[in-house]
Amino acid sequence: MKIIIIGLGNFGRSLALNLTENGHEVFGIDNKMEKVNLLKDHIENVICMDANNEEAYKIIPIQQANLGIVAIGENEGSSIVTTAILKKYQNLRIISRSLSQIHDTILNAMGINEIIHPEQDAAFRLTQQISFNYTLNYFKIDNQYSIAEVFSPSSFNGKSVQMLQLMQKYSILLITIIRNVKLNLLFNKQNKIDTQQVIGLVNEKTVLQNGDILTIFGKKQSIIHFIKQENIIHPSYSY
């Protein structure tokens, strides 16, 4: 996928590096040369230009791009103008960073449906980690439902999914399990390495093992109730 990222601050730079590592063709743009220089040895295409200058877009392959990400985080006005310019390219899917509620309102009025709030999202994830210290990962799907990864309590060891009756007891669904496994090295089968694997969708006969990580789905309050009842605590914390 060809992706144009405009704004190479901490967020845009991290995004450019991660997307490049995942095999995407990234074009990074910023109006500050020092930010461009930080990336020039790490991604193939990085350009110093004024994204508010419509004529400047003639030097980048925007007609061939699939996605444009406005990651500007310092200047709300510049972000809005840049988004407006990108809107003229019908081929382009646009994701725009918002810096305020007013910014949200303007982007919505412009017809931008994909709006991101990196600081708020990071704060939300940290809040979940602090408040729900028993979870490894927590994903909010909507205002009611979430997905969480939690360590399987020792009381579950050796029991099947059917025996646990998670839906009946807690109104949560066990989606899959991340399990510690030992893999043979390719050229030396005598040596093994420890790794984690997702076992796929569980069924009623799936038996839980010591050290399993459970991926569960349900309402937020149901997940909290389950974790409190089963006394699940993140092993990094001690009380």
GROMACS .gro file of C-alpha atoms in nm:
model
  239
    1MET     CA    1   0.000   0.000   0.000
    2LYS     CA    2   0.124   0.352  -0.083
    3ILE     CA    3   0.079   0.573   0.222
    4ILE     CA    4   0.146   0.946   0.256
    5ILE     CA    5   0.210   1.068   0.610
    6ILE     CA    6   0.208   1.444   0.662
    7GLY     CA    7   0.361   1.558   0.989
    8LEU     CA    8   0.669   1.377   1.117
    9GLY     CA    9   0.661   1.457   1.486
   10ASN     CA   10   0.682   1.176   1.740
   11PHE     CA   11   0.352   1.023   1.630
   12GLY     CA   12   0.399   1.060   1.255
   13ARG     CA   13   0.759   0.940   1.271
   14SER     CA   14   0.668   0.628   1.470
   15LEU     CA   15   0.383   0.561   1.230
   16ALA     CA   16   0.611   0.596   0.927
   17LEU     CA   17   0.869   0.357   1.072
   18ASN     CA   18   0.616   0.095   1.177
   19LEU     CA   19   0.428   0.101   0.847
   20THR     CA   20   0.754   0.073   0.655
   21GLU     CA   21   0.855  -0.227   0.865
   22ASN     CA   22   0.521  -0.383   0.777
   23GLY     CA   23   0.598  -0.363   0.406
   24HIS     CA   24   0.410  -0.047   0.307
   25GLU     CA   25   0.555   0.216   0.076
   26VAL     CA   26   0.558   0.528   0.289
   27PHE     CA   27   0.607   0.889   0.179
   28GLY     CA   28   0.688   1.105   0.479
   29ILE     CA   29   0.632   1.481   0.459
   30ASP     CA   30   0.718   1.763   0.697
   31ASN     CA   31   0.801   2.131   0.660
   32LYS     CA   32   1.094   2.107   0.901
   33MET     CA   33   1.419   1.968   0.765
   34GLU     CA   34   1.537   1.843   1.104
   35LYS     CA   35   1.238   1.607   1.120
   36VAL     CA   36   1.297   1.493   0.764
   37ASN     CA   37   1.662   1.422   0.846
   38LEU     CA   38   1.562   1.196   1.134
   39LEU     CA   39   1.386   0.964   0.889
   40LYS     CA   40   1.586   0.990   0.568
   41ASP     CA   41   1.801   0.685   0.652
   42HIS     CA   42   1.505   0.476   0.767
   43ILE     CA   43   1.233   0.514   0.505
   44GLU     CA   44   1.285   0.537   0.131
   45ASN     CA   45   1.080   0.849   0.058
   46VAL     CA   46   1.086   1.150   0.288
   47ILE     CA   47   1.033   1.507   0.167
   48CYS     CA   48   1.058   1.853   0.317
   49MET     CA   49   0.767   2.059   0.186
   50ASP     CA   50   0.486   2.288   0.292
   51ALA     CA   51   0.177   2.069   0.303
   52ASN     CA   52  -0.042   2.382   0.292
   53ASN     CA   53   0.090   2.465  -0.055
   54GLU     CA   54  -0.134   2.288  -0.301
   55GLU     CA   55   0.120   2.322  -0.581
   56ALA     CA   56   0.378   2.128  -0.380
   57TYR     CA   57   0.176   1.807  -0.412
   58LYS     CA   58   0.282   1.783  -0.777
   59ILE     CA   59   0.619   1.648  -0.664
   60ILE     CA   60   0.474   1.347  -0.479
   61PRO     CA   61   0.282   1.050  -0.626
   62ILE     CA   62  -0.042   1.139  -0.457
   63GLN     CA   63  -0.253   1.016  -0.749
   64GLN     CA   64  -0.112   0.667  -0.695
   65ALA     CA   65  -0.141   0.672  -0.316
   66ASN     CA   66  -0.402   0.465  -0.132
   67LEU     CA   67  -0.399   0.641   0.203
   68GLY     CA   68  -0.320   0.988   0.331
   69ILE     CA   69  -0.259   1.038   0.703
   70VAL     CA   70  -0.257   1.391   0.843
   71ALA     CA   71  -0.044   1.349   1.155
   72ILE     CA   72   0.027   1.718   1.219
   73GLY     CA   73   0.027   1.774   1.593
   74GLU     CA   74   0.136   2.133   1.648
   75ASN     CA   75  -0.082   2.351   1.428
   76GLU     CA   76  -0.456   2.296   1.409
   77GLY     CA   77  -0.502   2.539   1.123
   78SER     CA   78  -0.229   2.375   0.917
   79SER     CA   79  -0.382   2.033   0.980
   80ILE     CA   80  -0.724   2.152   0.859
   81VAL     CA   81  -0.584   2.311   0.543
   82THR     CA   82  -0.381   1.998   0.465
   83THR     CA   83  -0.686   1.779   0.512
   84ALA     CA   84  -0.887   2.005   0.282
   85ILE     CA   85  -0.624   1.971   0.010
   86LEU     CA   86  -0.618   1.592   0.043
   87LYS     CA   87  -0.997   1.585   0.014
   88LYS     CA   88  -0.963   1.697  -0.348
   89TYR     CA   89  -0.805   1.364  -0.438
   90GLN     CA   90  -1.096   1.123  -0.480
   91ASN     CA   91  -0.871   0.818  -0.487
   92LEU     CA   92  -0.738   0.884  -0.140
   93ARG     CA   93  -0.863   0.741   0.186
   94ILE     CA   94  -0.793   1.003   0.455
   95ILE     CA   95  -0.716   0.958   0.823
   96SER     CA   96  -0.673   1.285   1.011
   97ARG     CA   97  -0.538   1.359   1.355
   98SER     CA   98  -0.755   1.584   1.567
   99LEU     CA   99  -0.622   1.820   1.831
  100SER     CA  100  -0.948   1.936   1.992
  101GLN     CA  101  -1.325   1.900   1.996
  102ILE     CA  102  -1.356   2.195   1.759
  103HIS     CA  103  -1.110   2.023   1.529
  104ASP     CA  104  -1.332   1.713   1.544
  105THR     CA  105  -1.634   1.920   1.445
  106ILE     CA  106  -1.454   2.075   1.148
  107LEU     CA  107  -1.323   1.738   1.026
  108ASN     CA  108  -1.670   1.587   1.054
  109ALA     CA  109  -1.813   1.877   0.855
  110MET     CA  110  -1.548   1.812   0.588
  111GLY     CA  111  -1.667   1.453   0.560
  112ILE     CA  112  -1.366   1.294   0.734
  113ASN     CA  113  -1.490   0.976   0.897
  114GLU     CA  114  -1.160   0.844   1.028
  115ILE     CA  115  -1.034   1.073   1.302
  116ILE     CA  116  -0.760   0.978   1.545
  117HIS     CA  117  -0.662   1.118   1.885
  118PRO     CA  118  -0.319   0.969   1.964
  119GLU     CA  119  -0.275   1.142   2.300
  120GLN     CA  120  -0.626   1.055   2.416
  121ASP     CA  121  -0.590   0.698   2.294
  122ALA     CA  122  -0.255   0.660   2.468
  123ALA     CA  123  -0.401   0.808   2.786
  124PHE     CA  124  -0.697   0.570   2.763
  125ARG     CA  125  -0.471   0.266   2.725
  126LEU     CA  126  -0.254   0.377   3.018
  127THR     CA  127  -0.566   0.435   3.227
  128GLN     CA  128  -0.680   0.082   3.149
  129GLN     CA  129  -0.340  -0.059   3.241
  130ILE     CA  130  -0.339   0.128   3.572
  131SER     CA  131  -0.705   0.074   3.656
  132PHE     CA  132  -0.719  -0.282   3.525
  133ASN     CA  133  -0.375  -0.399   3.631
  134TYR     CA  134  -0.484  -0.757   3.577
  135THR     CA  135  -0.510  -0.713   3.199
  136LEU     CA  136  -0.229  -0.749   2.950
  137ASN     CA  137  -0.425  -0.574   2.675
  138TYR     CA  138  -0.761  -0.404   2.672
  139PHE     CA  139  -0.947  -0.304   2.355
  140LYS     CA  140  -1.263  -0.095   2.368
  141ILE     CA  141  -1.493  -0.190   2.081
  142ASP     CA  142  -1.776   0.052   2.161
  143ASN     CA  143  -1.936   0.206   2.468
  144GLN     CA  144  -2.050  -0.135   2.592
  145TYR     CA  145  -1.826  -0.412   2.462
  146SER     CA  146  -1.455  -0.476   2.499
  147ILE     CA  147  -1.192  -0.741   2.439
  148ALA     CA  148  -0.934  -0.813   2.710
  149GLU     CA  149  -0.633  -1.038   2.747
  150VAL     CA  150  -0.588  -1.176   3.098
  151PHE     CA  151  -0.383  -1.446   3.262
  152SER     CA  152  -0.578  -1.765   3.320
  153PRO     CA  153  -0.630  -1.825   3.693
  154SER     CA  154  -0.463  -2.136   3.835
  155SER     CA  155  -0.807  -2.273   3.922
  156PHE     CA  156  -0.873  -2.312   3.548
  157ASN     CA  157  -0.575  -2.544   3.491
  158GLY     CA  158  -0.682  -2.878   3.350
  159LYS     CA  159  -1.043  -2.773   3.302
  160SER     CA  160  -1.225  -2.763   2.969
  161VAL     CA  161  -1.404  -2.457   2.836
  162GLN     CA  162  -1.733  -2.641   2.882
  163MET     CA  163  -1.659  -2.698   3.252
  164LEU     CA  164  -1.581  -2.330   3.310
  165GLN     CA  165  -1.925  -2.210   3.188
  166LEU     CA  166  -1.795  -1.856   3.137
  167MET     CA  167  -2.100  -1.737   2.946
  168GLN     CA  168  -2.342  -1.874   3.203
  169LYS     CA  169  -2.149  -1.743   3.503
  170TYR     CA  170  -2.003  -1.417   3.377
  171SER     CA  171  -2.164  -1.338   3.038
  172ILE     CA  172  -1.823  -1.339   2.870
  173LEU     CA  173  -1.697  -1.535   2.571
  174LEU     CA  174  -1.354  -1.697   2.550
  175ILE     CA  175  -1.232  -1.627   2.197
  176THR     CA  176  -0.886  -1.780   2.195
  177ILE     CA  177  -0.585  -1.867   2.408
  178ILE     CA  178  -0.224  -1.755   2.383
  179ARG     CA  179  -0.010  -2.044   2.505
  180ASN     CA  180   0.356  -2.092   2.591
  181VAL     CA  181   0.509  -2.356   2.365
  182LYS     CA  182   0.853  -2.495   2.288
  183LEU     CA  183   0.962  -2.499   1.924
  184ASN     CA  184   1.243  -2.700   1.771
  185LEU     CA  185   1.518  -2.497   1.609
  186LEU     CA  186   1.533  -2.550   1.233
  187PHE     CA  187   1.883  -2.692   1.218
  188ASN     CA  188   1.912  -2.833   1.569
  189LYS     CA  189   1.609  -3.022   1.690
  190GLN     CA  190   1.783  -3.103   2.016
  191ASN     CA  191   1.751  -2.740   2.119
  192LYS     CA  192   1.416  -2.573   2.167
  193ILE     CA  193   1.306  -2.215   2.213
  194ASP     CA  194   1.023  -2.084   2.428
  195THR     CA  195   0.763  -1.882   2.242
  196GLN     CA  196   0.393  -1.800   2.245
  197GLN     CA  197   0.132  -1.913   1.998
  198VAL     CA  198  -0.235  -1.840   1.946
  199ILE     CA  199  -0.412  -2.176   1.948
  200GLY     CA  200  -0.702  -2.061   1.728
  201LEU     CA  201  -1.070  -2.053   1.814
  202VAL     CA  202  -1.151  -2.253   2.124
  203ASN     CA  203  -1.430  -2.508   2.155
  204GLU     CA  204  -1.601  -2.677   2.446
  205LYS     CA  205  -1.333  -2.948   2.466
  206THR     CA  206  -1.038  -2.707   2.479
  207VAL     CA  207  -0.847  -2.765   2.804
  208LEU     CA  208  -0.670  -2.479   2.976
  209GLN     CA  209  -0.308  -2.505   3.088
  210ASN     CA  210  -0.083  -2.330   3.335
  211GLY     CA  211   0.042  -1.997   3.197
  212ASP     CA  212  -0.235  -1.956   2.939
  213ILE     CA  213  -0.343  -1.607   2.840
  214LEU     CA  214  -0.716  -1.578   2.777
  215THR     CA  215  -0.864  -1.347   2.514
  216ILE     CA  216  -1.216  -1.271   2.631
  217PHE     CA  217  -1.505  -1.069   2.491
  218GLY     CA  218  -1.797  -0.912   2.673
  219LYS     CA  219  -1.939  -0.602   2.832
  220LYS     CA  220  -1.688  -0.400   3.032
  221GLN     CA  221  -1.869  -0.463   3.360
  222SER     CA  222  -1.889  -0.836   3.286
  223ILE     CA  223  -1.514  -0.851   3.225
  224ILE     CA  224  -1.445  -0.658   3.547
  225HIS     CA  225  -1.680  -0.887   3.741
  226PHE     CA  226  -1.508  -1.198   3.601
  227ILE     CA  227  -1.161  -1.073   3.691
  228LYS     CA  228  -1.261  -0.973   4.043
  229GLN     CA  229  -1.445  -1.298   4.111
  230GLU     CA  230  -1.158  -1.512   3.984
  231ASN     CA  231  -0.901  -1.291   4.162
  232ILE     CA  232  -0.691  -1.240   3.850
  233ILE     CA  233  -0.392  -1.016   3.911
  234HIS     CA  234  -0.122  -0.913   3.665
  235PRO     CA  235   0.193  -1.097   3.782
  236SER     CA  236   0.399  -0.776   3.747
  237TYR     CA  237   0.211  -0.635   4.045
  238SER     CA  238   0.251  -0.743   4.402
  239TYR     CA  239   0.044  -0.624   4.695
   0.00000   0.00000   0.00000
